[in-house]
mmCIF file of C-alpha atoms in Angstrom:
data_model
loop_
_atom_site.group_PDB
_atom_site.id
_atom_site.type_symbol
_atom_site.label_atom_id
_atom_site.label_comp_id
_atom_site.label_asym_id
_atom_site.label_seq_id
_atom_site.Cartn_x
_atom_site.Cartn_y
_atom_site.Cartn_z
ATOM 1 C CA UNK A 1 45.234 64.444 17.697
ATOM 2 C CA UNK A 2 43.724 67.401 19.883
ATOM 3 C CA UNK A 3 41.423 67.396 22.661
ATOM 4 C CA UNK A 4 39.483 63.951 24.160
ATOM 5 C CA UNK A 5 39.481 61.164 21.514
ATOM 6 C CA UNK A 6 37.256 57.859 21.922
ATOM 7 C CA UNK A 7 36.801 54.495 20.324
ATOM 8 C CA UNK A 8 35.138 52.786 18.726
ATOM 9 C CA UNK A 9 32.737 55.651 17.448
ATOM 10 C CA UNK A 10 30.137 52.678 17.458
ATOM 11 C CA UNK A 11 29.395 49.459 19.295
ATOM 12 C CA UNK A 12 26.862 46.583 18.377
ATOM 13 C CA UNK A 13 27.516 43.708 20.894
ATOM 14 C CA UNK A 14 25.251 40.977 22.022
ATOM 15 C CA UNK A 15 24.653 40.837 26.171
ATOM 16 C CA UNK A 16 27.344 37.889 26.301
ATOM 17 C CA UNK A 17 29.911 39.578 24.680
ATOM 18 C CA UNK A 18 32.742 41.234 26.387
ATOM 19 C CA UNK A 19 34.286 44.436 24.849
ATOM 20 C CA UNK A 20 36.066 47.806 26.119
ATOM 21 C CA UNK A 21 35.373 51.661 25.147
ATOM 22 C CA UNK A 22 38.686 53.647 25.064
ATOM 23 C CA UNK A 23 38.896 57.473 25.763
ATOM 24 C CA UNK A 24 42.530 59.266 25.387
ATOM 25 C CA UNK A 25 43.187 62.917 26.725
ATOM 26 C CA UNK A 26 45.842 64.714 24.856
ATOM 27 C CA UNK A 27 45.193 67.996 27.157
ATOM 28 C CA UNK A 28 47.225 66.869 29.826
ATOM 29 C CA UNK A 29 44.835 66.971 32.284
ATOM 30 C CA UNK A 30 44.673 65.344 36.057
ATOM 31 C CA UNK A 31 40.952 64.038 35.858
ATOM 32 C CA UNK A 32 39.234 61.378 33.998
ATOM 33 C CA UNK A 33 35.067 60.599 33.625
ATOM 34 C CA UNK A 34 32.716 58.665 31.842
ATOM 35 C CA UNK A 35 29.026 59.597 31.123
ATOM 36 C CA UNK A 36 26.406 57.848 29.929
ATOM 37 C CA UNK A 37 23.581 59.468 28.063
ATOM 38 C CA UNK A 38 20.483 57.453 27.725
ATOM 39 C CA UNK A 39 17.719 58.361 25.225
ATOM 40 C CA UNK A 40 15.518 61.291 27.150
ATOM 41 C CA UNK A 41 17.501 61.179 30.181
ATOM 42 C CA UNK A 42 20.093 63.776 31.376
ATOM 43 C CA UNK A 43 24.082 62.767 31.432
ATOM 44 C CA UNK A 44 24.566 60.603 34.445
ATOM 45 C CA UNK A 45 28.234 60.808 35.619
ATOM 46 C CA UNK A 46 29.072 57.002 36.211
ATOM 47 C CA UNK A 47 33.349 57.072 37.535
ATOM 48 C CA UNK A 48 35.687 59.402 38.498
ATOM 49 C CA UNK A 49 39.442 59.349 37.972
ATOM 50 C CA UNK A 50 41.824 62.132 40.583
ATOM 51 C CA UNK A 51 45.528 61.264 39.168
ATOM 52 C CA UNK A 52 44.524 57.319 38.218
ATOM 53 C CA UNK A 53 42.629 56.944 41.357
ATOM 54 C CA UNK A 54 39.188 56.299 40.790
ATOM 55 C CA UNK A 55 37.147 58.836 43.164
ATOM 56 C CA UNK A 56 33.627 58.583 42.323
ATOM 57 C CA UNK A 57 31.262 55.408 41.489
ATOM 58 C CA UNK A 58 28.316 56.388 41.282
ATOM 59 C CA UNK A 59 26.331 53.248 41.908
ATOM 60 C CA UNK A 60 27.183 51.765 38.500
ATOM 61 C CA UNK A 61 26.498 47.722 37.901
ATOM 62 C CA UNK A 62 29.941 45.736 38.089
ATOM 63 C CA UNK A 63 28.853 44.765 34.826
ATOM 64 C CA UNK A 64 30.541 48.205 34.283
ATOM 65 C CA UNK A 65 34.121 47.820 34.667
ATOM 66 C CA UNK A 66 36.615 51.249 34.274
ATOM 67 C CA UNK A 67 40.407 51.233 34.255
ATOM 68 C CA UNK A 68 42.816 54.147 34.302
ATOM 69 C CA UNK A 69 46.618 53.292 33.695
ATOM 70 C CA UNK A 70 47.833 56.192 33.312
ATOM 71 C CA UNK A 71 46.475 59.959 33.111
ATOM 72 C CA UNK A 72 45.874 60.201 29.548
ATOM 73 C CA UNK A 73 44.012 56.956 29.127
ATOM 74 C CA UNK A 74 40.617 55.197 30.815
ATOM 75 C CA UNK A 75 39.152 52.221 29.420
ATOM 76 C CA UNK A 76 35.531 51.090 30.516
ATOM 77 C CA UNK A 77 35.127 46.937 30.037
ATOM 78 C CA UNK A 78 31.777 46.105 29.260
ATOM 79 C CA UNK A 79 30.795 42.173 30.194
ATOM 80 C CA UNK A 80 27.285 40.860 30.246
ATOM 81 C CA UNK A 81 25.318 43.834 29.364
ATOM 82 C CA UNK A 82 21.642 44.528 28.833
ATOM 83 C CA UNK A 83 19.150 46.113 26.083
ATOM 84 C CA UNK A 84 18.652 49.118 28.709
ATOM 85 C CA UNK A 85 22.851 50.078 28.730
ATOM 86 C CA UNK A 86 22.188 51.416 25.437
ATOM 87 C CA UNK A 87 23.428 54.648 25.397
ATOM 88 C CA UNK A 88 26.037 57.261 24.386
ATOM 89 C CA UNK A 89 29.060 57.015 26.498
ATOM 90 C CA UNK A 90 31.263 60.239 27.150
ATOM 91 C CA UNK A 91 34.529 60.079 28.168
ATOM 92 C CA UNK A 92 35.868 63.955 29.411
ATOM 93 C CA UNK A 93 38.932 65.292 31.132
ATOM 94 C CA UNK A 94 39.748 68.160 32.863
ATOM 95 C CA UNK A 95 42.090 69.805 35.530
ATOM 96 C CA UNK A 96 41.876 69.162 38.824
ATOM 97 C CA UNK A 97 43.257 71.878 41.040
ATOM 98 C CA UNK A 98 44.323 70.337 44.498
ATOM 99 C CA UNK A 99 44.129 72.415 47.887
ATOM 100 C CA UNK A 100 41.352 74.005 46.555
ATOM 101 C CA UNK A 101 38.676 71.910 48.151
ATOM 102 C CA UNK A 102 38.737 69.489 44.872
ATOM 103 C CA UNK A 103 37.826 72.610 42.574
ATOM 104 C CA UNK A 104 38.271 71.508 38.723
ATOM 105 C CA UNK A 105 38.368 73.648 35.758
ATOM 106 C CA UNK A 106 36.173 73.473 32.598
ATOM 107 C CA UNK A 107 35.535 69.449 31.795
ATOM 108 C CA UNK A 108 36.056 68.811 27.592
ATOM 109 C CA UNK A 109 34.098 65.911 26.183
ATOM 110 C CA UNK A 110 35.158 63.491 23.578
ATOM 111 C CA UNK A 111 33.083 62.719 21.124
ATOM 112 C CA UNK A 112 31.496 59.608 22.556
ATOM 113 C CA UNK A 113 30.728 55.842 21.548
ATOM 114 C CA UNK A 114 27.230 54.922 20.870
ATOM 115 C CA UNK A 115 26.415 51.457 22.131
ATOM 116 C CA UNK A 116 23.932 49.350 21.261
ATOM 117 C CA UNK A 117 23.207 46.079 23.614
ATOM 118 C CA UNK A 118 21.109 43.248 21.867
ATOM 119 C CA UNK B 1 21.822 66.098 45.782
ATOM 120 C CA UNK B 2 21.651 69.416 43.569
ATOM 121 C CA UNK B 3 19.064 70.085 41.176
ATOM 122 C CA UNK B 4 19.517 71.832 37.846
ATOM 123 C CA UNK B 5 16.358 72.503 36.036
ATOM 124 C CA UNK B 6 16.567 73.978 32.316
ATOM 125 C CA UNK B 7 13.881 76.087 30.473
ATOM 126 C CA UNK B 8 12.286 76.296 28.460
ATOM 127 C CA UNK B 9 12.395 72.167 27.110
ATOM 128 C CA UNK B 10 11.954 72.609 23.626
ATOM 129 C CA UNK B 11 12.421 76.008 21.575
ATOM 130 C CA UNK B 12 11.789 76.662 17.884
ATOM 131 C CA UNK B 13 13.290 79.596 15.670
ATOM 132 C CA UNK B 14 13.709 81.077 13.006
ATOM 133 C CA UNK B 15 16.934 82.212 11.373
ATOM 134 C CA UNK B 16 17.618 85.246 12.957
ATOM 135 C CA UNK B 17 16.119 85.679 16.113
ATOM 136 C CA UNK B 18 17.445 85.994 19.519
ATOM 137 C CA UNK B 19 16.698 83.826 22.377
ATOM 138 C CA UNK B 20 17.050 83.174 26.180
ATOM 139 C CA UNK B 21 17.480 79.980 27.770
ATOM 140 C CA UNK B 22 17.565 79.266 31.879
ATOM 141 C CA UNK B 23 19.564 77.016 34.152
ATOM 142 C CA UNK B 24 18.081 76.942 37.850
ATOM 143 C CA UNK B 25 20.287 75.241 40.753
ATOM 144 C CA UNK B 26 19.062 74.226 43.822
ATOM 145 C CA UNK B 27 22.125 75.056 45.939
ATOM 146 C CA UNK B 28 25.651 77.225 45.901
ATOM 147 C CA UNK B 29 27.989 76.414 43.387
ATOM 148 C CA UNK B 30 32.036 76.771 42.722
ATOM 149 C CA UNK B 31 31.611 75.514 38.898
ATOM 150 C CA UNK B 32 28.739 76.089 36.044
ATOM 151 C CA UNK B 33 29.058 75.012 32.639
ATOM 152 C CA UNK B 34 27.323 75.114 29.488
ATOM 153 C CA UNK B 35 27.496 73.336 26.320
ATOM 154 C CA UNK B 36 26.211 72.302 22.935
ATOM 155 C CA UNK B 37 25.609 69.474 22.018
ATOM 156 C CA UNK B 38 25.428 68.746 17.788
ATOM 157 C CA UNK B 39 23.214 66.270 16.115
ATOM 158 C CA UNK B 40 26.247 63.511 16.269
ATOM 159 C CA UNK B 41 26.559 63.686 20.458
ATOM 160 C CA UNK B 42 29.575 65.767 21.177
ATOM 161 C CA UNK B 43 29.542 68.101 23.590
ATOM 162 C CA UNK B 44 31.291 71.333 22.596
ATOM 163 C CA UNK B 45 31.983 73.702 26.078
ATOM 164 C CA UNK B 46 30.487 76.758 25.635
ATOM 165 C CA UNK B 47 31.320 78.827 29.328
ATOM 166 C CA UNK B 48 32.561 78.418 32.483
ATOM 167 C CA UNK B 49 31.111 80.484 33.976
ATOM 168 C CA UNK B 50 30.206 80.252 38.047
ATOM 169 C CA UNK B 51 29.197 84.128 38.267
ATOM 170 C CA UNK B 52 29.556 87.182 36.346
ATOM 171 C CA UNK B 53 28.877 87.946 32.604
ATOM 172 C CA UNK B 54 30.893 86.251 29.530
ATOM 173 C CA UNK B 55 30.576 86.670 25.705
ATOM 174 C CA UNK B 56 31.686 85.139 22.967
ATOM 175 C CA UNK B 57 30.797 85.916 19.229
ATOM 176 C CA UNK B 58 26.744 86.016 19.152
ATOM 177 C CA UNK B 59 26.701 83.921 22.480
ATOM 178 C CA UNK B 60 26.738 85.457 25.945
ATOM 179 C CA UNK B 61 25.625 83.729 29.468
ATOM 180 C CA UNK B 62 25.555 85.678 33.265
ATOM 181 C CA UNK B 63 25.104 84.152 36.229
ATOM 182 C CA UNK B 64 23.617 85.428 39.220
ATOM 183 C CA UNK B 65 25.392 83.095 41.765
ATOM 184 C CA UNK B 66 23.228 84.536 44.617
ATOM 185 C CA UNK B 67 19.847 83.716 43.086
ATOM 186 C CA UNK B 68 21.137 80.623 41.895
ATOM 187 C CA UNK B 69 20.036 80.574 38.436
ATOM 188 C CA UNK B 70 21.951 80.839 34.967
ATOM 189 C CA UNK B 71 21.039 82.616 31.370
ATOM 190 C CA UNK B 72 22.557 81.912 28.348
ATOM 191 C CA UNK B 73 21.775 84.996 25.241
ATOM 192 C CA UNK B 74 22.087 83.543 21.508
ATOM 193 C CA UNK B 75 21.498 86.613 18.964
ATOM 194 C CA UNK B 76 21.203 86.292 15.548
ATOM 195 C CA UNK B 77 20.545 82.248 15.380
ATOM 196 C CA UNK B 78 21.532 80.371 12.515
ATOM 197 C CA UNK B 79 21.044 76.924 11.894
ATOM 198 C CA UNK B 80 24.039 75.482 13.409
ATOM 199 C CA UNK B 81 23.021 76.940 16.516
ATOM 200 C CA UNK B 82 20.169 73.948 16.484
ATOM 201 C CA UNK B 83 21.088 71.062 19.327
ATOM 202 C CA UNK B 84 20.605 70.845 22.636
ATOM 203 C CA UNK B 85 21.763 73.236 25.293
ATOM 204 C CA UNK B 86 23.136 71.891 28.591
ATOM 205 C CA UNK B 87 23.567 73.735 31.705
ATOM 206 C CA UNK B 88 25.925 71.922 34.827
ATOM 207 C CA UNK B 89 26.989 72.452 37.887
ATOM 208 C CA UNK B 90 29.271 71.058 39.777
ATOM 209 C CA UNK B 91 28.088 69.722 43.664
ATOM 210 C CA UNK B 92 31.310 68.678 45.310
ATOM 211 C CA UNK B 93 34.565 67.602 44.097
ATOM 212 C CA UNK B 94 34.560 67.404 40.639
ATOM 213 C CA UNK B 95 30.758 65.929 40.363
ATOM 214 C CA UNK B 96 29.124 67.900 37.586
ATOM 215 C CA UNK B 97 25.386 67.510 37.432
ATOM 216 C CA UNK B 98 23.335 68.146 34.121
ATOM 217 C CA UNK B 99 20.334 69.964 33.817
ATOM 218 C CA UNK B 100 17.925 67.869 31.280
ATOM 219 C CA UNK B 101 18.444 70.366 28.171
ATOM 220 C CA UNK B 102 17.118 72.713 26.017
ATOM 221 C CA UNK B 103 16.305 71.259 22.352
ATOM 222 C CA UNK B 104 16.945 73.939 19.827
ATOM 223 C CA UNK B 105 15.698 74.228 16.295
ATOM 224 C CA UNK B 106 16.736 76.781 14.283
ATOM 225 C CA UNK B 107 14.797 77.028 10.921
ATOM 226 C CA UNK B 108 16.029 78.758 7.618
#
């Protein structure tokens, strides 16, 4: 495995189920995010993980839920969704360089999981 | 916060031709970025590039850090150049903010 990997690749789920996305780095990065693309909308970063602590929020619903165990790994629980959080989530990774006013280097994508809420 | 604006929105050629596409920013920036995105949603990194000039194969981008705007060159398009183009920049920390796109369509 190279680069950012996600799963599932696709998601149906109905707005009382309760399910997780999974993104892996393998690039042994610092920094963790997850993006959510909606149809004719531009990316909209959602959470932030520095070194497994989570940084950013960026005025996500709880019914948005992310975990980071460990640097390679973030998870994002999904419970009681709606039609509307249909989207493509992105999961990316990169470096964050410390004492360097929180400068990061170039941030790889994975692949994404396209959810559909009915 | 920051503003990224992309131009043009939508941009149709044909196999062969060259093209120019624009990322404005509203304010300074340490970090730009732009990618590709293919028809099945990932985004492939294309530069990082925060100032200065960079190519690679038939793509080349230059920004002009001081005038706050970005350019990104494709010569001789083919039709896996066809996606859409995203320009970001990053506004503090490790915040990157997206520009809405360019959609590409390269035709044979």
């Amino acid at each position: 495995e190279t680069g950012v990997t996600q799963t599932p690749r696709h998601l149906v789920m109905g707005m009382t189920n309760k399910k997780s996305l999974k993104c892996e780095q393998h690039l042994g990065h610092n920094a963790m995010y997850w993006y959510k693309q909606s149809a004719k909308k531009p990316l909209e970063l959602m959470f932030v993980y520095n070194f497994k602590e989570q940084t950013e929020n960026n005025s996500v619903p709880s019914r948005f839920s992310p975990e980071c165990p460990n640097s390679s790994h973030l998870f994002l629980h999904l419970h009681t969704l709606q039609p509307e959080d249909s989207a493509l989530y992105l999961c990316a990774s990169s470096q964050a360089r410390s004492g360097l006013a929180g400068r990061t280097d170039t941030q790889y994508f994975g692949p994404g999981t396209r959810l559909t809420v009915l | 916060g920051i503003q990224v604006e992309q131009s043009p929105p939508d941009l149709i050629l044909q196999e062969g031709a060259n093209s120019t596409l624009r990322c404005n920013f509203s304010d300074s920036v340490n970090n730009l970025q732009w990618f590709h995105q293919n028809p099945w949603g990932q985004l492939i990194n294309l530069f990082y590039i925060p100032s200065g000039t960079k190519q690679n194969g038939r793509l080349s981008a230059t920004t002009v850090a001081t005038e706050r705007y970005s350019l990104l060159y494709i010569s001789s398009s083919q039709t896996t150049d066809s996606g859409v183009y995203f320009c970001a920049v990053m506004e503090y920390g490790n915040k990157l903010v997206f520009g809405a796109g360019t959609i590409l369509r390269v035709k044979s």
